[in-house]
mmCIF file of C-alpha atoms in Angstrom:
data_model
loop_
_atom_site.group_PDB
_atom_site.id
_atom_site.type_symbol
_atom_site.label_atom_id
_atom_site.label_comp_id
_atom_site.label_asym_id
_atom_site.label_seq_id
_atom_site.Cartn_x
_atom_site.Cartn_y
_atom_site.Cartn_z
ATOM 1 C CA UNK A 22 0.000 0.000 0.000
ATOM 2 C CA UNK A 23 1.673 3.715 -1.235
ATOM 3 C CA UNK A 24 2.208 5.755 1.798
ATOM 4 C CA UNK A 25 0.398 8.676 2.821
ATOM 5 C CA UNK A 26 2.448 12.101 2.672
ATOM 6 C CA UNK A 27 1.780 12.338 6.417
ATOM 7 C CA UNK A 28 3.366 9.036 6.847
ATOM 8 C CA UNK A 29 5.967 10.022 4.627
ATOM 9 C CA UNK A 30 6.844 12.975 6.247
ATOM 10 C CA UNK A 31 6.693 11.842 10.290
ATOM 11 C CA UNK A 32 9.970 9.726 8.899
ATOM 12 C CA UNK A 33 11.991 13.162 7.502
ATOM 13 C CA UNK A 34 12.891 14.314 11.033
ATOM 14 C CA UNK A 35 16.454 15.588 9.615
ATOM 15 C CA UNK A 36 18.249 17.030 6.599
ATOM 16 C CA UNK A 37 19.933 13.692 6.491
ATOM 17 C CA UNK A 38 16.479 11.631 6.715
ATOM 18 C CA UNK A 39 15.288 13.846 3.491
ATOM 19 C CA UNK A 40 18.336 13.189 1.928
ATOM 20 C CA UNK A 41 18.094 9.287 2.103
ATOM 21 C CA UNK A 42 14.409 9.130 1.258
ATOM 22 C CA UNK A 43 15.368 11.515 -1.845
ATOM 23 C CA UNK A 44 17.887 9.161 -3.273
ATOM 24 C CA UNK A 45 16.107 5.967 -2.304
ATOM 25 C CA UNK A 46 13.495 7.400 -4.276
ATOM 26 C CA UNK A 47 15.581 7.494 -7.408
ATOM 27 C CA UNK A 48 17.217 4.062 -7.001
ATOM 28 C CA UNK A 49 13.357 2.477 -7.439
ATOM 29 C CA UNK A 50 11.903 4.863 -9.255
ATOM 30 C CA UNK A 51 8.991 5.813 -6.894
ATOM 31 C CA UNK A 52 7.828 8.824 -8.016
ATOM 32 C CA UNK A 53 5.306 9.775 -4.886
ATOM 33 C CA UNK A 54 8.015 8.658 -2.441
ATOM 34 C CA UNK A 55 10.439 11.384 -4.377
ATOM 35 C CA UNK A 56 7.868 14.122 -4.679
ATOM 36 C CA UNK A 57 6.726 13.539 -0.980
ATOM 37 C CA UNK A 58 10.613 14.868 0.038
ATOM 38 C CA UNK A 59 9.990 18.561 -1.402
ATOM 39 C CA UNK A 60 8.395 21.845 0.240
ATOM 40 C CA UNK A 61 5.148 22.866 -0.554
ATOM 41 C CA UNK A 62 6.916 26.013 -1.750
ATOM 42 C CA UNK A 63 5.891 27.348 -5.143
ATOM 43 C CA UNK A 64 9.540 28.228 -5.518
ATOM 44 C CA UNK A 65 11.130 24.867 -5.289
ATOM 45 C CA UNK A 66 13.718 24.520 -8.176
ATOM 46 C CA UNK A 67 15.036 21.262 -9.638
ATOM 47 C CA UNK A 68 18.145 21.629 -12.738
ATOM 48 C CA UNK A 69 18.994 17.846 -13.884
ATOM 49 C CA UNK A 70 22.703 17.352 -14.922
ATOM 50 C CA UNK A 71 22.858 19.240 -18.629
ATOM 51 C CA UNK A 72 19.317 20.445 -18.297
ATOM 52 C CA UNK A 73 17.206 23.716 -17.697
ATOM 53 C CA UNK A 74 15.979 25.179 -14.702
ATOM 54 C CA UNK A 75 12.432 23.455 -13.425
ATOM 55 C CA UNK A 76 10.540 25.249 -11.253
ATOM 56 C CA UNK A 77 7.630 24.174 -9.158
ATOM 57 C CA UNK A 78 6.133 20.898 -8.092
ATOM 58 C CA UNK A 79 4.305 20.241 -11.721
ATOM 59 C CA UNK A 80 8.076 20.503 -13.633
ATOM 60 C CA UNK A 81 10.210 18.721 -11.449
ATOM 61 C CA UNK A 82 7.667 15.792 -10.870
ATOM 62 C CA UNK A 83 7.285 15.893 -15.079
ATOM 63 C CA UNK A 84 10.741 15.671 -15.024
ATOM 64 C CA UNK A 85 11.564 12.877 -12.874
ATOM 65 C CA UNK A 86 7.995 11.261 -14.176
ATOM 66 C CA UNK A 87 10.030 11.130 -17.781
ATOM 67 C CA UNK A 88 13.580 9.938 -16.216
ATOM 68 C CA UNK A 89 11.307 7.172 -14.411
ATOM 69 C CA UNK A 90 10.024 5.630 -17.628
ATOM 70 C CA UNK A 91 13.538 4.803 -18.204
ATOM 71 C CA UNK A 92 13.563 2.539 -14.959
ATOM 72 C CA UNK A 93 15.690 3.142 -11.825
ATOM 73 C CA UNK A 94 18.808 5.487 -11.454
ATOM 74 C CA UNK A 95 21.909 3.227 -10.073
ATOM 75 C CA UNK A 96 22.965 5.962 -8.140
ATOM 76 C CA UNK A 97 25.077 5.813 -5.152
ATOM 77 C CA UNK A 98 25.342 9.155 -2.770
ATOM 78 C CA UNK A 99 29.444 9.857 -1.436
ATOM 79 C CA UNK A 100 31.256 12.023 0.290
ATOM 80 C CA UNK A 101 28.498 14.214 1.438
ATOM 81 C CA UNK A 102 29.638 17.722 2.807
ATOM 82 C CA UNK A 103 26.971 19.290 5.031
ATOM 83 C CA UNK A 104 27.078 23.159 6.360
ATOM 84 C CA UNK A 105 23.747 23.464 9.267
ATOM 85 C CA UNK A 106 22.705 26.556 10.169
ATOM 86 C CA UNK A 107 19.354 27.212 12.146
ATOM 87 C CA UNK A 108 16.609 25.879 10.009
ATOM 88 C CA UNK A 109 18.343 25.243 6.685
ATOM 89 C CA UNK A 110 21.233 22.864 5.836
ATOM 90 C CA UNK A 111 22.874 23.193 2.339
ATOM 91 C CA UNK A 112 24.276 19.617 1.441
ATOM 92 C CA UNK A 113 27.265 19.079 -1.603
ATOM 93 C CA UNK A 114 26.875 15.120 -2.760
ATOM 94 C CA UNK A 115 28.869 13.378 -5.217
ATOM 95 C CA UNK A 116 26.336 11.051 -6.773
ATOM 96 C CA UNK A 117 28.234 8.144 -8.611
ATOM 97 C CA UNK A 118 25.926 6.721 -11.304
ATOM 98 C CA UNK A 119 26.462 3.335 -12.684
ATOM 99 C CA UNK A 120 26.209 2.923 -16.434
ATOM 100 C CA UNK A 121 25.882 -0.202 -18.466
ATOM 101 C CA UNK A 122 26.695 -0.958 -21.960
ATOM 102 C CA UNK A 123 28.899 -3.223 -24.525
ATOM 103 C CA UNK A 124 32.011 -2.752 -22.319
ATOM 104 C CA UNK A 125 30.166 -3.197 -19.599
ATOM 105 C CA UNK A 126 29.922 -1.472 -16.374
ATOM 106 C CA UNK A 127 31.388 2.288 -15.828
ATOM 107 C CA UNK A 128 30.710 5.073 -13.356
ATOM 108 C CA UNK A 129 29.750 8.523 -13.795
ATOM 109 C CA UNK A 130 29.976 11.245 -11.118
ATOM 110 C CA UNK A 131 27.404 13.978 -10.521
ATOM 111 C CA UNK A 132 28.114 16.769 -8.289
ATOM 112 C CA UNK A 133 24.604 17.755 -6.643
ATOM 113 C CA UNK A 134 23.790 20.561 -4.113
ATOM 114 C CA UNK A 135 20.845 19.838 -2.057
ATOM 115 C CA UNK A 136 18.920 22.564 0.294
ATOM 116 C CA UNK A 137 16.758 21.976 2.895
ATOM 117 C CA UNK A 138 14.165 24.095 4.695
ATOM 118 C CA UNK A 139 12.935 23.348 7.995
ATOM 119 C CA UNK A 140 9.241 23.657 7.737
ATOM 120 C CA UNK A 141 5.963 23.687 9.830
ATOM 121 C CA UNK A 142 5.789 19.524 8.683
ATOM 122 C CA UNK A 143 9.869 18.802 9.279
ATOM 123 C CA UNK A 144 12.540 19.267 6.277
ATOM 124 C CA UNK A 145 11.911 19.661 3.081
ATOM 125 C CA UNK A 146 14.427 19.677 -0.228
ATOM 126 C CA UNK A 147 13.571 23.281 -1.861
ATOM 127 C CA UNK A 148 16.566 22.995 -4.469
ATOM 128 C CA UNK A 149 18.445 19.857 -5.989
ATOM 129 C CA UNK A 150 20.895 21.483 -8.762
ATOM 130 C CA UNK A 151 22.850 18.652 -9.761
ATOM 131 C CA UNK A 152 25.728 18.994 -13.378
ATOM 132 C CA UNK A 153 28.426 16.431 -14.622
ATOM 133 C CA UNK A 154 31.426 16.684 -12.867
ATOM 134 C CA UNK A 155 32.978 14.438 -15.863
ATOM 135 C CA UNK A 156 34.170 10.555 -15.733
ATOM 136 C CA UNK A 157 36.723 11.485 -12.723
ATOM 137 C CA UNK A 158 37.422 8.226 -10.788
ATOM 138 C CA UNK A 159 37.577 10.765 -7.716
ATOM 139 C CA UNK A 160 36.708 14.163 -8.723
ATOM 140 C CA UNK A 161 39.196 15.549 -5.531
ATOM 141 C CA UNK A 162 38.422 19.001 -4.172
ATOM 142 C CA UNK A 163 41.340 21.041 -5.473
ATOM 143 C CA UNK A 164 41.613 20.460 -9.203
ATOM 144 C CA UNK A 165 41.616 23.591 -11.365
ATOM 145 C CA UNK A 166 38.086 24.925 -12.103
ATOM 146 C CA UNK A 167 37.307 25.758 -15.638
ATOM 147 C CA UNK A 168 37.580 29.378 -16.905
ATOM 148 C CA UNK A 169 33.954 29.828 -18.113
ATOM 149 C CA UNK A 170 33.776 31.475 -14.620
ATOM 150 C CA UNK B 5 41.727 52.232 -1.107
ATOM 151 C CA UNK B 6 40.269 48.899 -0.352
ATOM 152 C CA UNK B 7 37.522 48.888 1.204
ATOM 153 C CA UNK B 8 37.966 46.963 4.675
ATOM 154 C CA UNK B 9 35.607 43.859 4.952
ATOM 155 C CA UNK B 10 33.727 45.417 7.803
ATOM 156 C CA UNK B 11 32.951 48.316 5.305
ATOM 157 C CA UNK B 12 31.784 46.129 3.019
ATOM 158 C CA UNK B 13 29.685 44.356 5.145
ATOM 159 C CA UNK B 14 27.826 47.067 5.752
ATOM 160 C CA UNK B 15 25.957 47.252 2.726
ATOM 161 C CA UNK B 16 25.181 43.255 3.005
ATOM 162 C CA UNK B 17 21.580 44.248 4.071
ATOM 163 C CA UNK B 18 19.588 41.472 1.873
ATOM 164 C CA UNK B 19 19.735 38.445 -0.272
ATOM 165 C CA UNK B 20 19.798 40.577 -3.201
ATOM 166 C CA UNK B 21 22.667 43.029 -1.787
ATOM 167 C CA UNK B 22 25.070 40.521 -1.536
ATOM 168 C CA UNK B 23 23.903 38.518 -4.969
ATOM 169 C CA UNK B 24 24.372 42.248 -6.336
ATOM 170 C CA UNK B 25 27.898 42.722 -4.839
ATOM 171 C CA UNK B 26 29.292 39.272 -5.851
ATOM 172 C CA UNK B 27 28.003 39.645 -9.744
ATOM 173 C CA UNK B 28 29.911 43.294 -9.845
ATOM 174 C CA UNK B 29 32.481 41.399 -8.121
ATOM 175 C CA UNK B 30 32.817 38.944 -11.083
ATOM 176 C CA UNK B 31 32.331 41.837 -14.049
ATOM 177 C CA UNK B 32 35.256 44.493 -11.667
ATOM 178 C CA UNK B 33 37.893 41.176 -11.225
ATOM 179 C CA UNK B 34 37.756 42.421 -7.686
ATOM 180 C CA UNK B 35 38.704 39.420 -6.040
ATOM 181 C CA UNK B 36 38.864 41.259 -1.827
ATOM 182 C CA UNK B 37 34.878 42.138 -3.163
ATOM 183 C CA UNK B 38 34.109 38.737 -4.533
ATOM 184 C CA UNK B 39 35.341 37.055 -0.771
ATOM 185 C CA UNK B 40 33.590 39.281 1.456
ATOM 186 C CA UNK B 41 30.390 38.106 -0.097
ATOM 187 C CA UNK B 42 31.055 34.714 1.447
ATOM 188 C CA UNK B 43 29.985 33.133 4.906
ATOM 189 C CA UNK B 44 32.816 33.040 7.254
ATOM 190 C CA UNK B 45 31.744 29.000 7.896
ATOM 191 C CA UNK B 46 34.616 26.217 6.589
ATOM 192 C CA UNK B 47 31.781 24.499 4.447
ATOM 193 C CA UNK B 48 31.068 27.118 2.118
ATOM 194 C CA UNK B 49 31.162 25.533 -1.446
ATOM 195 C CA UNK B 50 31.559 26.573 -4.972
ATOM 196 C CA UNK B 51 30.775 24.593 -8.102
ATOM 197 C CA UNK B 52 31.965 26.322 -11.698
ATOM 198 C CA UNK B 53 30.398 25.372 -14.625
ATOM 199 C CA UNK B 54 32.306 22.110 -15.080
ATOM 200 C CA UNK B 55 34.822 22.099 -12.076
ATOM 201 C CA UNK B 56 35.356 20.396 -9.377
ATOM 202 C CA UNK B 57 33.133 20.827 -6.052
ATOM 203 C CA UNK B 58 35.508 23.520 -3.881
ATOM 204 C CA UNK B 59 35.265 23.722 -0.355
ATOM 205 C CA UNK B 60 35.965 26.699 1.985
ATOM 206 C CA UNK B 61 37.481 29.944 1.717
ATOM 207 C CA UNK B 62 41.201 28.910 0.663
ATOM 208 C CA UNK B 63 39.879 26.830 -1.984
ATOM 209 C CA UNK B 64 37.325 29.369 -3.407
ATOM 210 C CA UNK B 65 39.048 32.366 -3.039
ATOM 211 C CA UNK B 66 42.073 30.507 -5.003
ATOM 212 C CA UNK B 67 39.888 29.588 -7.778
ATOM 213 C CA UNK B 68 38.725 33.403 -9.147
ATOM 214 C CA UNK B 69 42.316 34.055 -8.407
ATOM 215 C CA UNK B 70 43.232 31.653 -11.185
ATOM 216 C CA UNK B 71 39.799 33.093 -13.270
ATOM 217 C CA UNK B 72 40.569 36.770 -12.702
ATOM 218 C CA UNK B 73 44.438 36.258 -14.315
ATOM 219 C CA UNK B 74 42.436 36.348 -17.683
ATOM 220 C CA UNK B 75 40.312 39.152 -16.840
ATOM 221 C CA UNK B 76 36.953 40.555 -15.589
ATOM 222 C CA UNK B 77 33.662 38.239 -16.568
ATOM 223 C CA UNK B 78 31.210 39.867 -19.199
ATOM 224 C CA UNK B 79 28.138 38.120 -17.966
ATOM 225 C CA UNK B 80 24.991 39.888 -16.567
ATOM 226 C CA UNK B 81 22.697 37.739 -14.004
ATOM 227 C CA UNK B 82 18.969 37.389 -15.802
ATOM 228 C CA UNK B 83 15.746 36.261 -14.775
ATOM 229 C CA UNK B 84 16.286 35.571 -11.190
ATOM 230 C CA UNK B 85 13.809 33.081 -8.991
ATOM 231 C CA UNK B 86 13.532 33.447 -5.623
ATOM 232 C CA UNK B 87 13.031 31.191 -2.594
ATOM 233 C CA UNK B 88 13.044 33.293 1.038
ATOM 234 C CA UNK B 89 12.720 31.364 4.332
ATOM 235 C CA UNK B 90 13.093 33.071 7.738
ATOM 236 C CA UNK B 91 17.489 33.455 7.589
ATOM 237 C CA UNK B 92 17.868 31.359 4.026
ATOM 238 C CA UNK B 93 17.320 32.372 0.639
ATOM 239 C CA UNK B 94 18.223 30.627 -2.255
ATOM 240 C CA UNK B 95 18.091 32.170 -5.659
ATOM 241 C CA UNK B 96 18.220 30.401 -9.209
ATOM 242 C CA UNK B 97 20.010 32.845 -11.298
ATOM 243 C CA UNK B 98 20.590 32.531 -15.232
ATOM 244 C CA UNK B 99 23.819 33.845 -16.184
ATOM 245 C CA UNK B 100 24.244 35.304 -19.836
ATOM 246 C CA UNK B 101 28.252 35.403 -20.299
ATOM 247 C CA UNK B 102 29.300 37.313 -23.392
ATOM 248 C CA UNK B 103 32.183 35.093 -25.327
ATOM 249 C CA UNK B 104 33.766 37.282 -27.978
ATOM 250 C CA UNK B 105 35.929 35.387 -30.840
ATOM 251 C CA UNK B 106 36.925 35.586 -34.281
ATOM 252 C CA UNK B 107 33.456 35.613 -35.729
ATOM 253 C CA UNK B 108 32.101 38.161 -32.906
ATOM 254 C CA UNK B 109 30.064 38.178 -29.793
ATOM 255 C CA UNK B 110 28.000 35.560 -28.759
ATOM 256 C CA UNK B 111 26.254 34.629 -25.887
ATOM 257 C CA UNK B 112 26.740 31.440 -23.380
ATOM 258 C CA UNK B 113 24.166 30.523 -20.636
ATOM 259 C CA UNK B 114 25.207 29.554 -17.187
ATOM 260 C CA UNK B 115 22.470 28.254 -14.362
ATOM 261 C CA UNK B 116 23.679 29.226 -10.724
ATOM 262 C CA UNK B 117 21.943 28.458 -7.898
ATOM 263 C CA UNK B 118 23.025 30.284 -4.938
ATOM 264 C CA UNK B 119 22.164 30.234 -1.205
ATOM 265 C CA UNK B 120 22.145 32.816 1.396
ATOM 266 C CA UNK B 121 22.362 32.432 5.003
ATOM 267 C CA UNK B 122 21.594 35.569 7.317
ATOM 268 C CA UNK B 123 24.835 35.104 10.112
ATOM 269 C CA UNK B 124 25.973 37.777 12.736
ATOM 270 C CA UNK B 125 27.678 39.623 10.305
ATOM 271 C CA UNK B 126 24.296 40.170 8.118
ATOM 272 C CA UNK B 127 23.590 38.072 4.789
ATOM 273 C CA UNK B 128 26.364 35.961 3.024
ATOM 274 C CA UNK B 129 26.534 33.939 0.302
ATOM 275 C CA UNK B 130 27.331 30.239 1.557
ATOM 276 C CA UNK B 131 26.907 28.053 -1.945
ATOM 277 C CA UNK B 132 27.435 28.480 -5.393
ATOM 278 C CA UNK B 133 26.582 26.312 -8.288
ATOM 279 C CA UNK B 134 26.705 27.193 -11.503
ATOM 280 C CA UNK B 135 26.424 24.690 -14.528
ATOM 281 C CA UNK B 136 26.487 25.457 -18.091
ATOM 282 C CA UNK B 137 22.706 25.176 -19.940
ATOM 283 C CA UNK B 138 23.936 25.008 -23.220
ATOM 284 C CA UNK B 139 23.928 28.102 -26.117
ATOM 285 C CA UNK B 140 19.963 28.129 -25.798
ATOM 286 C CA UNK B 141 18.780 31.714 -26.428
ATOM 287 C CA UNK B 142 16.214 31.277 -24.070
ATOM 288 C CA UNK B 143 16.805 28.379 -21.346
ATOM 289 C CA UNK B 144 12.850 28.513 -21.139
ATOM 290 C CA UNK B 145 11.292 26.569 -17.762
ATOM 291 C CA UNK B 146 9.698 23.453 -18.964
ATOM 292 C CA UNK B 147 12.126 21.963 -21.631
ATOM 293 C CA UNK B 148 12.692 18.164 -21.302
ATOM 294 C CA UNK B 149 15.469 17.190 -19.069
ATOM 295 C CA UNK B 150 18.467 15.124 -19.766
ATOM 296 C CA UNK B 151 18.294 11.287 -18.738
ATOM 297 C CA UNK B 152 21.154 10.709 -16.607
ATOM 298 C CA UNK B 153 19.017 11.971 -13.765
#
């Protein structure tokens, strides 16, 4: 039986609770499970590695209703950096994908940035703005940025 | 003269004060204005359209030290969206950088998202992420996303 969004949300008692239910959510492709994780906020903003700005529940739950179709995202959350401050936690995740093909297996990494807002029913995600951070085996803080700015 | 960063901070009033500040920051090359912009907290974080994830002040700060060698940034923040919570905003900027070559100006689009915590000190910036969205004229809301996720 689907959950309820109340029973969803009694579970997202912390930034880090969101977090997991948001990437569970990808890995099997439950779409009310994923949209259950976001604010009710008209302002809630989704951008999808190469693609445009989404705004709003009725884009980013098109969006990830078209990724879906494709099946499951084999993606694993790392090396999560966190900075807290009184009701909003801004969270930095690489997010290695697994892709399949004639070679076989191969990663991709994702860098994403994830914000929370604490709100009258727990945390809520208000922005995932996730872009290719190339086929690094371990895209390392440090490297040179590029020059576009 | 310099202004001193407690001068600065002065003028840090909103959200949009300090977005304002950092994007003349970017178009002067004024890399003292670009910094006091920032949180003073170890897990600010920077994405550039393609780079790595950077983390804290030394890390940043060396960054548009390495961008600023070639010069100022010609790009003009567009079409801004808003998301204001009490003490966090975060703002979804679209970036129109000016790339001048052999066959003349053209325009590149960049999509930032950018979050503001209000601290002691007034607002800061405390993430950065900015992605490239391709040589679209207008990155409309709404196009279909790309599949990776």
């Amino acid at each position: 039986m689907p959950r309820s969004k109340a029973q969803t949300a009694a579970l997202l008692a912390s930034p880090d609770d969101v977090e997991a239910q948001f990437y569970e959510a990808l890995q099997q492709a439950d779409l009310d499970k994923l949209m259950a994780v976001w604010s009710d906020d008209d302002e809630i903003a989704c951008v999808h590695p190469g693609g445009p700005r989404l705004v709003g529940a009725a884009e980013i739950r098109a969006s990830f209703e078209a990724i879906f179709a494709n099946g499951a995202i084999p993606l694993q959350p790392q090396r999560v950096r966190r900075l807290l401050s009184l009701g909003c936690a801004v969270h930095h995740v690489v997010e290695r994908v697994t892709l399949a093909d004639d070679k076989g297996e191969r990663s991709a990494w994702v860098l994403a940035t994830n914000v929370y807002l604490k709100t009258a029913q727990g945390w809520r995600l208000v922005a995932h703005h996730a872009s290719p951070a190339g086929d690094l085996a371990e895209p390392a803080s440090g490297e040179a940025p590029s020059t576009l700015h």
